[in-house]
PDB file of N, CA and C in Angstrom:
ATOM      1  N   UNK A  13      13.400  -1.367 -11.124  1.00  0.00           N
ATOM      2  CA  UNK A  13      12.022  -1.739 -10.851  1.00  0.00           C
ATOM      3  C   UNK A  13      11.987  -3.122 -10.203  1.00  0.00           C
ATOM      4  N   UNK A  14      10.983  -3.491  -9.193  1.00  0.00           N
ATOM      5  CA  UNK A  14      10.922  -4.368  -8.630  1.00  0.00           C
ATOM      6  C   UNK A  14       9.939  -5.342  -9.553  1.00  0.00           C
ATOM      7  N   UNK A  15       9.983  -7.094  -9.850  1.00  0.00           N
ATOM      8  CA  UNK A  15       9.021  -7.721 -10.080  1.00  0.00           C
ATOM      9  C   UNK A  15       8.855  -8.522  -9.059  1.00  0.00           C
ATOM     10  N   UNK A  16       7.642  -8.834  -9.158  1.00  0.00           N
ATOM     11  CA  UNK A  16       6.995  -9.655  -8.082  1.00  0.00           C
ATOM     12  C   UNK A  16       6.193 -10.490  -9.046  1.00  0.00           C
ATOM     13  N   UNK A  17       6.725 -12.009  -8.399  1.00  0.00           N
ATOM     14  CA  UNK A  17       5.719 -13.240  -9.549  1.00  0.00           C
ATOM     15  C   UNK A  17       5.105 -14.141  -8.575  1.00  0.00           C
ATOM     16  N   UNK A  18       3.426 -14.058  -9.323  1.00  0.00           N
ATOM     17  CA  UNK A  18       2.554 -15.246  -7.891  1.00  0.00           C
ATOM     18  C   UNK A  18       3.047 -16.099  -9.063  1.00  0.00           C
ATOM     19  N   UNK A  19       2.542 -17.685  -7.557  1.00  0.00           N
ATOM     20  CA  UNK A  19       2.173 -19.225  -8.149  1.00  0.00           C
ATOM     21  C   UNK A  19       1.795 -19.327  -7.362  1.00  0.00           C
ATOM     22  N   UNK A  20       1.262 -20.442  -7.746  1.00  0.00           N
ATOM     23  CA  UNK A  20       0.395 -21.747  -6.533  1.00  0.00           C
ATOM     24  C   UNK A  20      -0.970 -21.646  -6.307  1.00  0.00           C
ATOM     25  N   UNK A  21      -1.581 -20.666  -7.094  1.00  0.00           N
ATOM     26  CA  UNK A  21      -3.271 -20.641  -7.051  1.00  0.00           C
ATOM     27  C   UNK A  21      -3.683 -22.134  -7.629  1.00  0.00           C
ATOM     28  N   UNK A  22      -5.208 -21.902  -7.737  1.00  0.00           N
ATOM     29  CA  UNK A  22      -5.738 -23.163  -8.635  1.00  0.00           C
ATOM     30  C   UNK A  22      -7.126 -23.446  -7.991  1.00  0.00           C
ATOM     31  N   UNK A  23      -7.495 -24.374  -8.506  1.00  0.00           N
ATOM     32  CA  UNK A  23      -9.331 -25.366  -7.975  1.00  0.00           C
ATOM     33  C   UNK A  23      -8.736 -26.047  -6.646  1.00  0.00           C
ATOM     34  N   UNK A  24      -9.321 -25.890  -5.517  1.00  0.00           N
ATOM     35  CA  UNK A  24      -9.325 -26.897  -4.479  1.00  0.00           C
ATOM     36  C   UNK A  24     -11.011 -26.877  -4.350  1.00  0.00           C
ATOM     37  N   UNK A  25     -10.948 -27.987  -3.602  1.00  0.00           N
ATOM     38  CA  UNK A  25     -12.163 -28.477  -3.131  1.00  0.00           C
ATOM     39  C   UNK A  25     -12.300 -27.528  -1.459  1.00  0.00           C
ATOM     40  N   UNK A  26     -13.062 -27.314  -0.774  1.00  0.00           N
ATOM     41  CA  UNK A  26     -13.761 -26.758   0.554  1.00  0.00           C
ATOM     42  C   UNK A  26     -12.806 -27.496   1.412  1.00  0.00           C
ATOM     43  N   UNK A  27     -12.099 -26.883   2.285  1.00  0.00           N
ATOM     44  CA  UNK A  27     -11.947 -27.794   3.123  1.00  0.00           C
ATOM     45  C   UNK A  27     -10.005 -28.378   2.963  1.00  0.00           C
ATOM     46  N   UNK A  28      -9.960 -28.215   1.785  1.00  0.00           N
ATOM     47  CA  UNK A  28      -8.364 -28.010   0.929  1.00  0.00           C
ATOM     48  C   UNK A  28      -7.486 -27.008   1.570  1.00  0.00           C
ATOM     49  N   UNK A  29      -6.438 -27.224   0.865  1.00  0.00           N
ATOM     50  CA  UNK A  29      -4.998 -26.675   1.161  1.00  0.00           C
ATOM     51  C   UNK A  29      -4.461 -26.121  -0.075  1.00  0.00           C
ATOM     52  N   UNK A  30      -3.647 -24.960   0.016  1.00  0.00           N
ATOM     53  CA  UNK A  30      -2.813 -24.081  -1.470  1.00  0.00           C
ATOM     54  C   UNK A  30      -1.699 -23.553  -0.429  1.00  0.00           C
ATOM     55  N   UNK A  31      -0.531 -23.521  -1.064  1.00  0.00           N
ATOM     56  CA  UNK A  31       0.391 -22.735  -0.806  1.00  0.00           C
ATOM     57  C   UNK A  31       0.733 -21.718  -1.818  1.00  0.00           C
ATOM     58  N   UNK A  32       0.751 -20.043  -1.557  1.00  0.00           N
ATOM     59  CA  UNK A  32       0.663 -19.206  -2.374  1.00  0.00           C
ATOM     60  C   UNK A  32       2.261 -18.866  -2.741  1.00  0.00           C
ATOM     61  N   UNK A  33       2.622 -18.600  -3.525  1.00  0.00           N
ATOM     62  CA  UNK A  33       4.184 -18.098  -3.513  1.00  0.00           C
ATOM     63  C   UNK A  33       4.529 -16.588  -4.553  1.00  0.00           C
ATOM     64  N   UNK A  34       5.328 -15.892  -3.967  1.00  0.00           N
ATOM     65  CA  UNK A  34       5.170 -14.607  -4.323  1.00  0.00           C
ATOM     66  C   UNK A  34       6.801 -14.683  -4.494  1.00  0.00           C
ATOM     67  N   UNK A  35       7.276 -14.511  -5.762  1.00  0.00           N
ATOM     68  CA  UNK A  35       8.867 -14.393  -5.577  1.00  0.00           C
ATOM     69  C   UNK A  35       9.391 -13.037  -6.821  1.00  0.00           C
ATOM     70  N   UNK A  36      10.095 -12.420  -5.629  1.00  0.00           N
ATOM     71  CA  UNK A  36      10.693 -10.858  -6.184  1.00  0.00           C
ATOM     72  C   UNK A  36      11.958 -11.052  -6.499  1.00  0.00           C
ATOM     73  N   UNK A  37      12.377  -9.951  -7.090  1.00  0.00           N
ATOM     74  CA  UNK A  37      13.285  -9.880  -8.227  1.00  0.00           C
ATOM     75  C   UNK A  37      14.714  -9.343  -7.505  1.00  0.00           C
ATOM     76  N   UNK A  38      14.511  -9.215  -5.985  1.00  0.00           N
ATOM     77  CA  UNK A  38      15.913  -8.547  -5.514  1.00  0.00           C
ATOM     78  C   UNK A  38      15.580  -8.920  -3.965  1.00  0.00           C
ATOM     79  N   UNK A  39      16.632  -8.720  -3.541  1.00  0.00           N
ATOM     80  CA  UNK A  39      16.891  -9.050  -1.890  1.00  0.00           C
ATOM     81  C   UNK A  39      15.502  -8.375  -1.136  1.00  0.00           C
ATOM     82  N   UNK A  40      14.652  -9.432  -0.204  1.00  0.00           N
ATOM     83  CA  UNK A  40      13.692  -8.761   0.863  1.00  0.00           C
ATOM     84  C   UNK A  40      13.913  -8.850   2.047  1.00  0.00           C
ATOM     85  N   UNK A  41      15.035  -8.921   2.501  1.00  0.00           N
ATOM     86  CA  UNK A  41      15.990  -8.788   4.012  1.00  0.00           C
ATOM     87  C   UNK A  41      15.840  -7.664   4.602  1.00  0.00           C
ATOM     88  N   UNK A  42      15.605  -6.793   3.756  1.00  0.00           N
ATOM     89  CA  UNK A  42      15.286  -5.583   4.471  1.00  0.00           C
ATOM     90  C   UNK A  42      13.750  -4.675   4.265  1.00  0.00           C
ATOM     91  N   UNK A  43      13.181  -5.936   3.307  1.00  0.00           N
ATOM     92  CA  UNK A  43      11.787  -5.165   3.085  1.00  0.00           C
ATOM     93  C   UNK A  43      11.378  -4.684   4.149  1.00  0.00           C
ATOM     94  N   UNK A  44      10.244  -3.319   4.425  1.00  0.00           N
ATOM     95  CA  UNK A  44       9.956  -3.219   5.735  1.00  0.00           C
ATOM     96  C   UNK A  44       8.564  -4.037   5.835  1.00  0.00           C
ATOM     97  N   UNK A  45       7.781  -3.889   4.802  1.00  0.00           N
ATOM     98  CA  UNK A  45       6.421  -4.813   5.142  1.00  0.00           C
ATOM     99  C   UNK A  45       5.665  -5.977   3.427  1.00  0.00           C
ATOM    100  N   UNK A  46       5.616  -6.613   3.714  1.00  0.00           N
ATOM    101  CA  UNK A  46       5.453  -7.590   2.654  1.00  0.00           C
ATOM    102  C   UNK A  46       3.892  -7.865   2.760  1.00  0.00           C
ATOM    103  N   UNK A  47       2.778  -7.999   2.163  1.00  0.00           N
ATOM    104  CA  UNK A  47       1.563  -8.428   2.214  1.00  0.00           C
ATOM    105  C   UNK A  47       0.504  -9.462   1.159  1.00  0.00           C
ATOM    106  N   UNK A  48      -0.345  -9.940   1.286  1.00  0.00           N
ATOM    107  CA  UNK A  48      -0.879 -10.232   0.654  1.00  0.00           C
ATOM    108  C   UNK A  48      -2.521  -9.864   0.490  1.00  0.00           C
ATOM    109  N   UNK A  49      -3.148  -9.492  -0.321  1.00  0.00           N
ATOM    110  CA  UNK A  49      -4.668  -8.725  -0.647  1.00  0.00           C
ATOM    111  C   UNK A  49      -5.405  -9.776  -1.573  1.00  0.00           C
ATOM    112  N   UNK A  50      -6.587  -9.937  -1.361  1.00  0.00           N
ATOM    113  CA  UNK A  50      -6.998 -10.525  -2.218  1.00  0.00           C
ATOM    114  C   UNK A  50      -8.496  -9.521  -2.989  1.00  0.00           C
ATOM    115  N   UNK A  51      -9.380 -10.411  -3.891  1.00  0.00           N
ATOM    116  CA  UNK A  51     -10.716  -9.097  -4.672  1.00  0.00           C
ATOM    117  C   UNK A  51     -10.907 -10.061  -5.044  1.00  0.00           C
ATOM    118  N   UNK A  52     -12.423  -9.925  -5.180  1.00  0.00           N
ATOM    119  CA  UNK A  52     -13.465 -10.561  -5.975  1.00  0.00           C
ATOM    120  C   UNK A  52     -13.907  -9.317  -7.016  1.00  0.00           C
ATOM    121  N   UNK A  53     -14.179  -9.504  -8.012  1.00  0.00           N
ATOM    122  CA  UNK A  53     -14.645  -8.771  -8.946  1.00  0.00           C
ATOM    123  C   UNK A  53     -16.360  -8.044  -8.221  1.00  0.00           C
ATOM    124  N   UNK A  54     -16.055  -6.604  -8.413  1.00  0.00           N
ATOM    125  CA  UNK A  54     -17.022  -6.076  -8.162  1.00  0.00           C
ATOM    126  C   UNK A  54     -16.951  -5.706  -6.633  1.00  0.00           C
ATOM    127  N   UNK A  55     -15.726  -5.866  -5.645  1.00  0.00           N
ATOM    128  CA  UNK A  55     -15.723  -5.357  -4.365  1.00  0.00           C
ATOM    129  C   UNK A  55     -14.376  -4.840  -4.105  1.00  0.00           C
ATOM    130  N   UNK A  56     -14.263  -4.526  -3.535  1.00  0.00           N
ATOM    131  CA  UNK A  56     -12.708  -3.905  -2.807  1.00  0.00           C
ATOM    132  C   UNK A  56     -11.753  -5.189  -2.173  1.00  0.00           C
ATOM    133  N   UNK A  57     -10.599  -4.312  -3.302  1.00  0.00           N
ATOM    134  CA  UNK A  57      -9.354  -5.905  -2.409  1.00  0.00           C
ATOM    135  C   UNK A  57      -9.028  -5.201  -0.812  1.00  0.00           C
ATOM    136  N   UNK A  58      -9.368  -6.580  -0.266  1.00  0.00           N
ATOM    137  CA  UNK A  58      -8.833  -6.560   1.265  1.00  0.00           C
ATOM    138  C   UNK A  58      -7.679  -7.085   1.831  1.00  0.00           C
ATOM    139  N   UNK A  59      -6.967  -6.515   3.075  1.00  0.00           N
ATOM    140  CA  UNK A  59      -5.879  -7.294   3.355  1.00  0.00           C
ATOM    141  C   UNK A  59      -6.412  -8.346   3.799  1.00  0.00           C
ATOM    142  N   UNK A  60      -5.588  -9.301   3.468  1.00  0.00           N
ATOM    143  CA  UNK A  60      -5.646 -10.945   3.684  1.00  0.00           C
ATOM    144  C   UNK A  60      -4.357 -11.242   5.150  1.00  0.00           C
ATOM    145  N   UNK A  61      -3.087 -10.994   4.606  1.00  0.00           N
ATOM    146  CA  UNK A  61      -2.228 -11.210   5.626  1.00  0.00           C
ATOM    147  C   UNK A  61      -0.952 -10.215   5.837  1.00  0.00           C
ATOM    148  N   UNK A  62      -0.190  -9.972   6.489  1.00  0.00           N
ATOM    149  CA  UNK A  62       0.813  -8.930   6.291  1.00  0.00           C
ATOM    150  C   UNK A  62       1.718  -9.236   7.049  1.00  0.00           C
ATOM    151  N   UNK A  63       3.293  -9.305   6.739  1.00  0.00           N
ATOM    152  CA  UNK A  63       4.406  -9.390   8.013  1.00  0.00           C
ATOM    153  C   UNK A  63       5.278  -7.898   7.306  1.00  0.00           C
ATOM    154  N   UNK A  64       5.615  -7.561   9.000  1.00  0.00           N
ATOM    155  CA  UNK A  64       6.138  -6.491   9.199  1.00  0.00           C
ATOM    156  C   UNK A  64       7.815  -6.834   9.500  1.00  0.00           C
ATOM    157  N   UNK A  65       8.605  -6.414   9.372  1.00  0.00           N
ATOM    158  CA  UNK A  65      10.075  -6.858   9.620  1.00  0.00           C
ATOM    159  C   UNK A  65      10.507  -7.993   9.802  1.00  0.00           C
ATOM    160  N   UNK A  66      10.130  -8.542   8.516  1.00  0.00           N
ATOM    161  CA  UNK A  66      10.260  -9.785   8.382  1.00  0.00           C
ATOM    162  C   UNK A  66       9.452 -10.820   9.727  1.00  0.00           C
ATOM    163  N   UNK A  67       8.902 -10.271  10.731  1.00  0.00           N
ATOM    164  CA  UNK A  67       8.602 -11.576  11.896  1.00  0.00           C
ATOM    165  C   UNK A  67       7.095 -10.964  12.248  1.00  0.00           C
ATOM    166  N   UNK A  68       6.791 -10.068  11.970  1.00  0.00           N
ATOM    167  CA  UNK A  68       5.487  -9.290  13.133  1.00  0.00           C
ATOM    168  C   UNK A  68       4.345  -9.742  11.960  1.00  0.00           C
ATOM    169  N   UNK A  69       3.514 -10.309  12.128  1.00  0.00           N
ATOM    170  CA  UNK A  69       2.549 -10.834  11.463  1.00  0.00           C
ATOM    171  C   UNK A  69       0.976 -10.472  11.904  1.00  0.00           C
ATOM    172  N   UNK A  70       0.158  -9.737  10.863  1.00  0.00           N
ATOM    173  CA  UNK A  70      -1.516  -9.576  11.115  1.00  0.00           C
ATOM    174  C   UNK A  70      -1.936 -10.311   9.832  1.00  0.00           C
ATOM    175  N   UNK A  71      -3.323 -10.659  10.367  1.00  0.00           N
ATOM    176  CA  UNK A  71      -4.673 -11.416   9.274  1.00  0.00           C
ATOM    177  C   UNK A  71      -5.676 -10.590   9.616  1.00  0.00           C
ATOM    178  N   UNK A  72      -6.145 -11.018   8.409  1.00  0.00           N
ATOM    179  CA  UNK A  72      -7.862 -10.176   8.383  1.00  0.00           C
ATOM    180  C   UNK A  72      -8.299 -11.496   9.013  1.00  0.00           C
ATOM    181  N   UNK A  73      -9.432 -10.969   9.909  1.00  0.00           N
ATOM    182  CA  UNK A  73     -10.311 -12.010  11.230  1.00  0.00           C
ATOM    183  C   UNK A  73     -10.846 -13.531  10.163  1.00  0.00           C
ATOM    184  N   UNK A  74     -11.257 -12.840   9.019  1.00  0.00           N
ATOM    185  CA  UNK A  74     -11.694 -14.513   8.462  1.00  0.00           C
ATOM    186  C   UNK A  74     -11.094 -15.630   8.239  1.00  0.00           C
ATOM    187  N   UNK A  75      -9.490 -14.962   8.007  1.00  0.00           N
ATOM    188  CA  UNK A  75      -8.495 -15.910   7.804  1.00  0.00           C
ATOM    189  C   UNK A  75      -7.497 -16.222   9.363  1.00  0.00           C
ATOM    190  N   UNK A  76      -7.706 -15.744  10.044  1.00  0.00           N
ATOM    191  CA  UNK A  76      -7.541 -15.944  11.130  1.00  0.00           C
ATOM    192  C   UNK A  76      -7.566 -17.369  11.781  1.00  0.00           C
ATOM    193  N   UNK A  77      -6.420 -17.890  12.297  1.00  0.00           N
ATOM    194  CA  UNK A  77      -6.176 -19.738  12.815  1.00  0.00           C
ATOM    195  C   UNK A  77      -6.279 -20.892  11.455  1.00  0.00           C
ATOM    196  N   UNK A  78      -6.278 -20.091   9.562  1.00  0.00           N
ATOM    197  CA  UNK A  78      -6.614 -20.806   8.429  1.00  0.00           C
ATOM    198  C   UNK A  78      -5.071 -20.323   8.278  1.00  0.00           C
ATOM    199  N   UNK A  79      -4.907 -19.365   7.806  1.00  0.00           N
ATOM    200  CA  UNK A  79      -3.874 -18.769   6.375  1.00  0.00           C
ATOM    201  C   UNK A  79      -3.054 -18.715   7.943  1.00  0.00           C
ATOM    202  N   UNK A  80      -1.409 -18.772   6.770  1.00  0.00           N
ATOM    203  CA  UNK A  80       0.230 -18.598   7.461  1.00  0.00           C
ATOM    204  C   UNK A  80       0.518 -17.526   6.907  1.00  0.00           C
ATOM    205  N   UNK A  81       1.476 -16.339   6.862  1.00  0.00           N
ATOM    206  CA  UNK A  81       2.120 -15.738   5.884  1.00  0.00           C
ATOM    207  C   UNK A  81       3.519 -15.742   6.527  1.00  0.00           C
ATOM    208  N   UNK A  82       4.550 -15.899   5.721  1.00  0.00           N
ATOM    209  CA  UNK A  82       5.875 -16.136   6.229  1.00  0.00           C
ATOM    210  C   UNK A  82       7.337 -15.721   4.777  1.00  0.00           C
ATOM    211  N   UNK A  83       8.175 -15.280   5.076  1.00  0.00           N
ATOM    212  CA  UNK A  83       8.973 -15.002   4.044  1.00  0.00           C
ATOM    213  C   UNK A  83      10.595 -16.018   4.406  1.00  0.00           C
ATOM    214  N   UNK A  84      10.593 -16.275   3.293  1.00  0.00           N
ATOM    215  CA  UNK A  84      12.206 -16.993   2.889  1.00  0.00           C
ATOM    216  C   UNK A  84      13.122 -16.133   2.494  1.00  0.00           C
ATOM    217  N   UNK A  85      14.275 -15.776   3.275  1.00  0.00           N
ATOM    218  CA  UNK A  85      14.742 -14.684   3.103  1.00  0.00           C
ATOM    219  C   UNK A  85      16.190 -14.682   1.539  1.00  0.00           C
ATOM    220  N   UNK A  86      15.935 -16.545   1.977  1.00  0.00           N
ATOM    221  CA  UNK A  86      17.613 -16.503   0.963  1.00  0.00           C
ATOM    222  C   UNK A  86      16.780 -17.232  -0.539  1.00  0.00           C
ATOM    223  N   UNK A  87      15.242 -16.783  -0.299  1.00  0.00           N
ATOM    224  CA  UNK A  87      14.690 -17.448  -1.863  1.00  0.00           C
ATOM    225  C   UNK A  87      14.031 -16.264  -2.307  1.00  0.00           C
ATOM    226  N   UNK A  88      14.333 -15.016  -1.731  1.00  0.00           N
ATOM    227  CA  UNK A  88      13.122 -13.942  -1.669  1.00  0.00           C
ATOM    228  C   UNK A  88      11.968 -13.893  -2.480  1.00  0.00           C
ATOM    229  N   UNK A  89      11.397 -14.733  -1.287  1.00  0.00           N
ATOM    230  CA  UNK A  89       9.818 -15.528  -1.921  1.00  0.00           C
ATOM    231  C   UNK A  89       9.246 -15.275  -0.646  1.00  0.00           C
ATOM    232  N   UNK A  90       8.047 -14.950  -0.771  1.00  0.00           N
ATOM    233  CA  UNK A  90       6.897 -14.840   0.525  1.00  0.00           C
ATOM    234  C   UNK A  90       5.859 -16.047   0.105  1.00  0.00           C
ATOM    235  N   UNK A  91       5.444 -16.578   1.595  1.00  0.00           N
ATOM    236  CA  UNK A  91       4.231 -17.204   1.032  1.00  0.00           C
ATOM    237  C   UNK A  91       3.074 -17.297   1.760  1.00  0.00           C
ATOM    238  N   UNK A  92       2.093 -17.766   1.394  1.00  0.00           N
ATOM    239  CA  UNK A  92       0.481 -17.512   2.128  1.00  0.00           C
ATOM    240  C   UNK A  92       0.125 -19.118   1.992  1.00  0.00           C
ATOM    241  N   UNK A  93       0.458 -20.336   3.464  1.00  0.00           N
ATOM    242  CA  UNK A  93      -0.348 -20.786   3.736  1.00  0.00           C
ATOM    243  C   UNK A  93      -1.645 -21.159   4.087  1.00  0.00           C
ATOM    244  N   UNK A  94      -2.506 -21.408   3.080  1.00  0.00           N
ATOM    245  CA  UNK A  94      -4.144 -21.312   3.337  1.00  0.00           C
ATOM    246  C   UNK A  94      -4.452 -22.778   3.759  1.00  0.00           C
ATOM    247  N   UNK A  95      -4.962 -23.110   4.907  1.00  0.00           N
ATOM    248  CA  UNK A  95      -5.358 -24.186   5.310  1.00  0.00           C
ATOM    249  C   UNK A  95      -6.907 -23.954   5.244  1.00  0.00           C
ATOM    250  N   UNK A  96      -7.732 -25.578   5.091  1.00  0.00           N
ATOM    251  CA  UNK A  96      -9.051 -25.237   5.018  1.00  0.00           C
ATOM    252  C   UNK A  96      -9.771 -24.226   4.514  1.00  0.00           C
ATOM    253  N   UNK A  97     -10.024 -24.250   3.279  1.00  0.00           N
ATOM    254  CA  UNK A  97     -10.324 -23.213   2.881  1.00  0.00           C
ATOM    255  C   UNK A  97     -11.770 -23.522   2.573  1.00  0.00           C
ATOM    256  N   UNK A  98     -12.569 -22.214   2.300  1.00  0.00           N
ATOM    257  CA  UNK A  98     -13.625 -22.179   2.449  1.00  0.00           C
ATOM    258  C   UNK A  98     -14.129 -21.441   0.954  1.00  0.00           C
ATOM    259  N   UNK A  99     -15.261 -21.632   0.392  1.00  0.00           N
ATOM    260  CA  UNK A  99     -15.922 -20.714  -0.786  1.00  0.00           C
ATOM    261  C   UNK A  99     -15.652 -19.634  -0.913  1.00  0.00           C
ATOM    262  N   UNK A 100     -15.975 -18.766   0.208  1.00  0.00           N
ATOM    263  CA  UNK A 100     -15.661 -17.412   0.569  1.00  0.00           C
ATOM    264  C   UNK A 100     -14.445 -17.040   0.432  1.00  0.00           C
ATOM    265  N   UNK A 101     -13.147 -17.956   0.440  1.00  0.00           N
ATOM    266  CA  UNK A 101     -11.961 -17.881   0.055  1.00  0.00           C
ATOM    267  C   UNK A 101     -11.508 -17.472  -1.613  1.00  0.00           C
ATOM    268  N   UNK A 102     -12.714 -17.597  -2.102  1.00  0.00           N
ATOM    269  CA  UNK A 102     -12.483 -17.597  -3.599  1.00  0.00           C
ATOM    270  C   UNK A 102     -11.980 -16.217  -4.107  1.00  0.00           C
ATOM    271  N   UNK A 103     -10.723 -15.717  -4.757  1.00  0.00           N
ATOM    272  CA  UNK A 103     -10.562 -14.179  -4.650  1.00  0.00           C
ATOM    273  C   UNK A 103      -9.568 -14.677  -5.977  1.00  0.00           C
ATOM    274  N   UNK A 104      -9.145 -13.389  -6.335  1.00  0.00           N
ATOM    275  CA  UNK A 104      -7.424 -12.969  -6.965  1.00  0.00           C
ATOM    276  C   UNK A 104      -7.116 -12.473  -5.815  1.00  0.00           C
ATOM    277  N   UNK A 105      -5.811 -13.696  -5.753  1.00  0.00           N
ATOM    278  CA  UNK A 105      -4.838 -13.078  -4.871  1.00  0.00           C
ATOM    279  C   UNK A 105      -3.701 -12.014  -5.221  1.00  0.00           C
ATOM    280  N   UNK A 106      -3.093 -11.313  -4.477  1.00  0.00           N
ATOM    281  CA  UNK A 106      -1.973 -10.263  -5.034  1.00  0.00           C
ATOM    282  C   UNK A 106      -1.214 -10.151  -4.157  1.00  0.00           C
ATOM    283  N   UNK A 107       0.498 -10.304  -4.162  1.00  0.00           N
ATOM    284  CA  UNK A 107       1.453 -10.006  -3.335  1.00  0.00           C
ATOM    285  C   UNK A 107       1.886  -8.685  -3.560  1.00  0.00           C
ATOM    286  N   UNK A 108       2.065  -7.968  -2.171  1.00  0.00           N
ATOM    287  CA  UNK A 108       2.484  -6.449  -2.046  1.00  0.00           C
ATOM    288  C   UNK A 108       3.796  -6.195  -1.374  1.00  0.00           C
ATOM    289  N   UNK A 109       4.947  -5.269  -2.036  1.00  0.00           N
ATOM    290  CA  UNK A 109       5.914  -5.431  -1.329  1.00  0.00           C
ATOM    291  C   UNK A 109       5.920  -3.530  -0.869  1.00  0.00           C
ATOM    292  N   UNK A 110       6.619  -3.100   0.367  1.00  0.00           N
ATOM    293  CA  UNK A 110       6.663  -1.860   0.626  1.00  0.00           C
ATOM    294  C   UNK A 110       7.786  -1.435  -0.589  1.00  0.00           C
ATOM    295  N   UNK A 111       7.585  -0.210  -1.272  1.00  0.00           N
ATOM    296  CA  UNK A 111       6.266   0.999  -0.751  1.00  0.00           C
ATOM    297  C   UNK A 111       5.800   0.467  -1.602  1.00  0.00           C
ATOM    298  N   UNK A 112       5.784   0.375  -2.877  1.00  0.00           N
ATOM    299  CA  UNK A 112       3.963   0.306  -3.677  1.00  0.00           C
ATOM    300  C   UNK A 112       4.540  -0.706  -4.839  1.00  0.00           C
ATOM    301  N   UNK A 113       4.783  -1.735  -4.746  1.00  0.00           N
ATOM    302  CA  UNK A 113       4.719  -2.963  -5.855  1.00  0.00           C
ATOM    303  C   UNK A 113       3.798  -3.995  -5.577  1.00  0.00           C
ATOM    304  N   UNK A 114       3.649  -4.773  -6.605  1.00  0.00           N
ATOM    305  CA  UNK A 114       2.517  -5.631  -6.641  1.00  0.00           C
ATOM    306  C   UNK A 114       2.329  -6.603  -7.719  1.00  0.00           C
ATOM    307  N   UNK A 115       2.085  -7.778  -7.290  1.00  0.00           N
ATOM    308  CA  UNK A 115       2.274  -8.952  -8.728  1.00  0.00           C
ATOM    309  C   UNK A 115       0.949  -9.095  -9.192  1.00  0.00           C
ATOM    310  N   UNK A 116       0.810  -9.491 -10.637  1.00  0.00           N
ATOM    311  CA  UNK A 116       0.409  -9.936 -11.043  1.00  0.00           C
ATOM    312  C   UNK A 116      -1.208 -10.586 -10.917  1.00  0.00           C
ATOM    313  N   UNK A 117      -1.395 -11.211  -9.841  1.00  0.00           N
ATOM    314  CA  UNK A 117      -2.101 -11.774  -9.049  1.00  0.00           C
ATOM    315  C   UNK A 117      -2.404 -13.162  -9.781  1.00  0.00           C
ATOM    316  N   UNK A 118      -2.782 -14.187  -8.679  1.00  0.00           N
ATOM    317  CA  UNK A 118      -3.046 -15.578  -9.065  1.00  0.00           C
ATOM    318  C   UNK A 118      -4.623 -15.641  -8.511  1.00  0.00           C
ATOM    319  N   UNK A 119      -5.201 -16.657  -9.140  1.00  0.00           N
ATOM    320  CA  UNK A 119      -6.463 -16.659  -9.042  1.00  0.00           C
ATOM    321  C   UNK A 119      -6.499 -18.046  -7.948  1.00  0.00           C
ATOM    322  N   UNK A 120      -7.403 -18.050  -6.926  1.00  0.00           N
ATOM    323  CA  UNK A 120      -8.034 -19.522  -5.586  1.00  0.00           C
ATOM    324  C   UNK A 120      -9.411 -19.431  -6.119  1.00  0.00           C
ATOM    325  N   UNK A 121      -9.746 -20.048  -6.002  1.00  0.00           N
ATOM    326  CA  UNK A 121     -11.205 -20.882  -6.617  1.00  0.00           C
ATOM    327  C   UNK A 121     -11.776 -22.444  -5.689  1.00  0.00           C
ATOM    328  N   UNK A 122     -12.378 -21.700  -4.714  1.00  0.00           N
ATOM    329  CA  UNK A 122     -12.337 -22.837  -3.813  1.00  0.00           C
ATOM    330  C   UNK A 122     -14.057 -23.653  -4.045  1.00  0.00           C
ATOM    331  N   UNK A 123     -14.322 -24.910  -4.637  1.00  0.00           N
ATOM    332  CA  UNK A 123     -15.601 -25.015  -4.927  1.00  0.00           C
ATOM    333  C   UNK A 123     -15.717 -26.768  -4.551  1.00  0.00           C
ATOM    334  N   UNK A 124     -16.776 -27.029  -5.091  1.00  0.00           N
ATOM    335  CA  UNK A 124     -17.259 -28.491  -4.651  1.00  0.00           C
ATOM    336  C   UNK A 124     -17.361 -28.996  -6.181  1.00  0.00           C
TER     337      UNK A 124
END
């Protein structure tokens, strides 16, 4: 079985910075797609960011020119640079590895 462990959520202020970190339990050198989703209670989790063979990278449009997503191959850890973040940013985050695992999730809480 695969584990997958978030860190790096927490309170930022509007306008703040988090680095998300997602670290699995076995080699992702060959994962084929790694992602990150986030949910607010009471709506559907959406994709947030996704890399495909290790380099091919999509965002959902809101996070678009904000959030990084990028993987360390010899820490097999993924992570979700969120720059400037905004209220609307406020979610549980969740790291997804192909085919169907999923951590834990860490909570962003972006407020004034």
């Amino acid at each position: 079985q695969v584990q997958l462990v978030e860190s790096g959520g927490g309170l930022v202020q509007p306008g703040g910075t988090l680095r998300l970190s997602c670290a699995a339990s076995r080699s992702i050198a060959n994962i084929y797609v790694m992602a990150w989703y986030r949910q607010v209670t009471g709506k559907q989790r959406e994709l947030v960011a996704r890399i495909r063979y290790g380099r091919i990278t999509d965002y959902g449009e809101s996070v678009k020119g904000r959030f990084t997503i990028s993987r360390d191959n010899t820490k097999n850890t993924m992570y979700l640079q969120m720059n400037s973040l905004k209220p609307e940013d406020t979610a549980v985050y969740y790291c997804f590895m192909s085919s169907n695992y999923w951590g834990q999730g860490t909570q962003v809480t972006v407020s004034s």
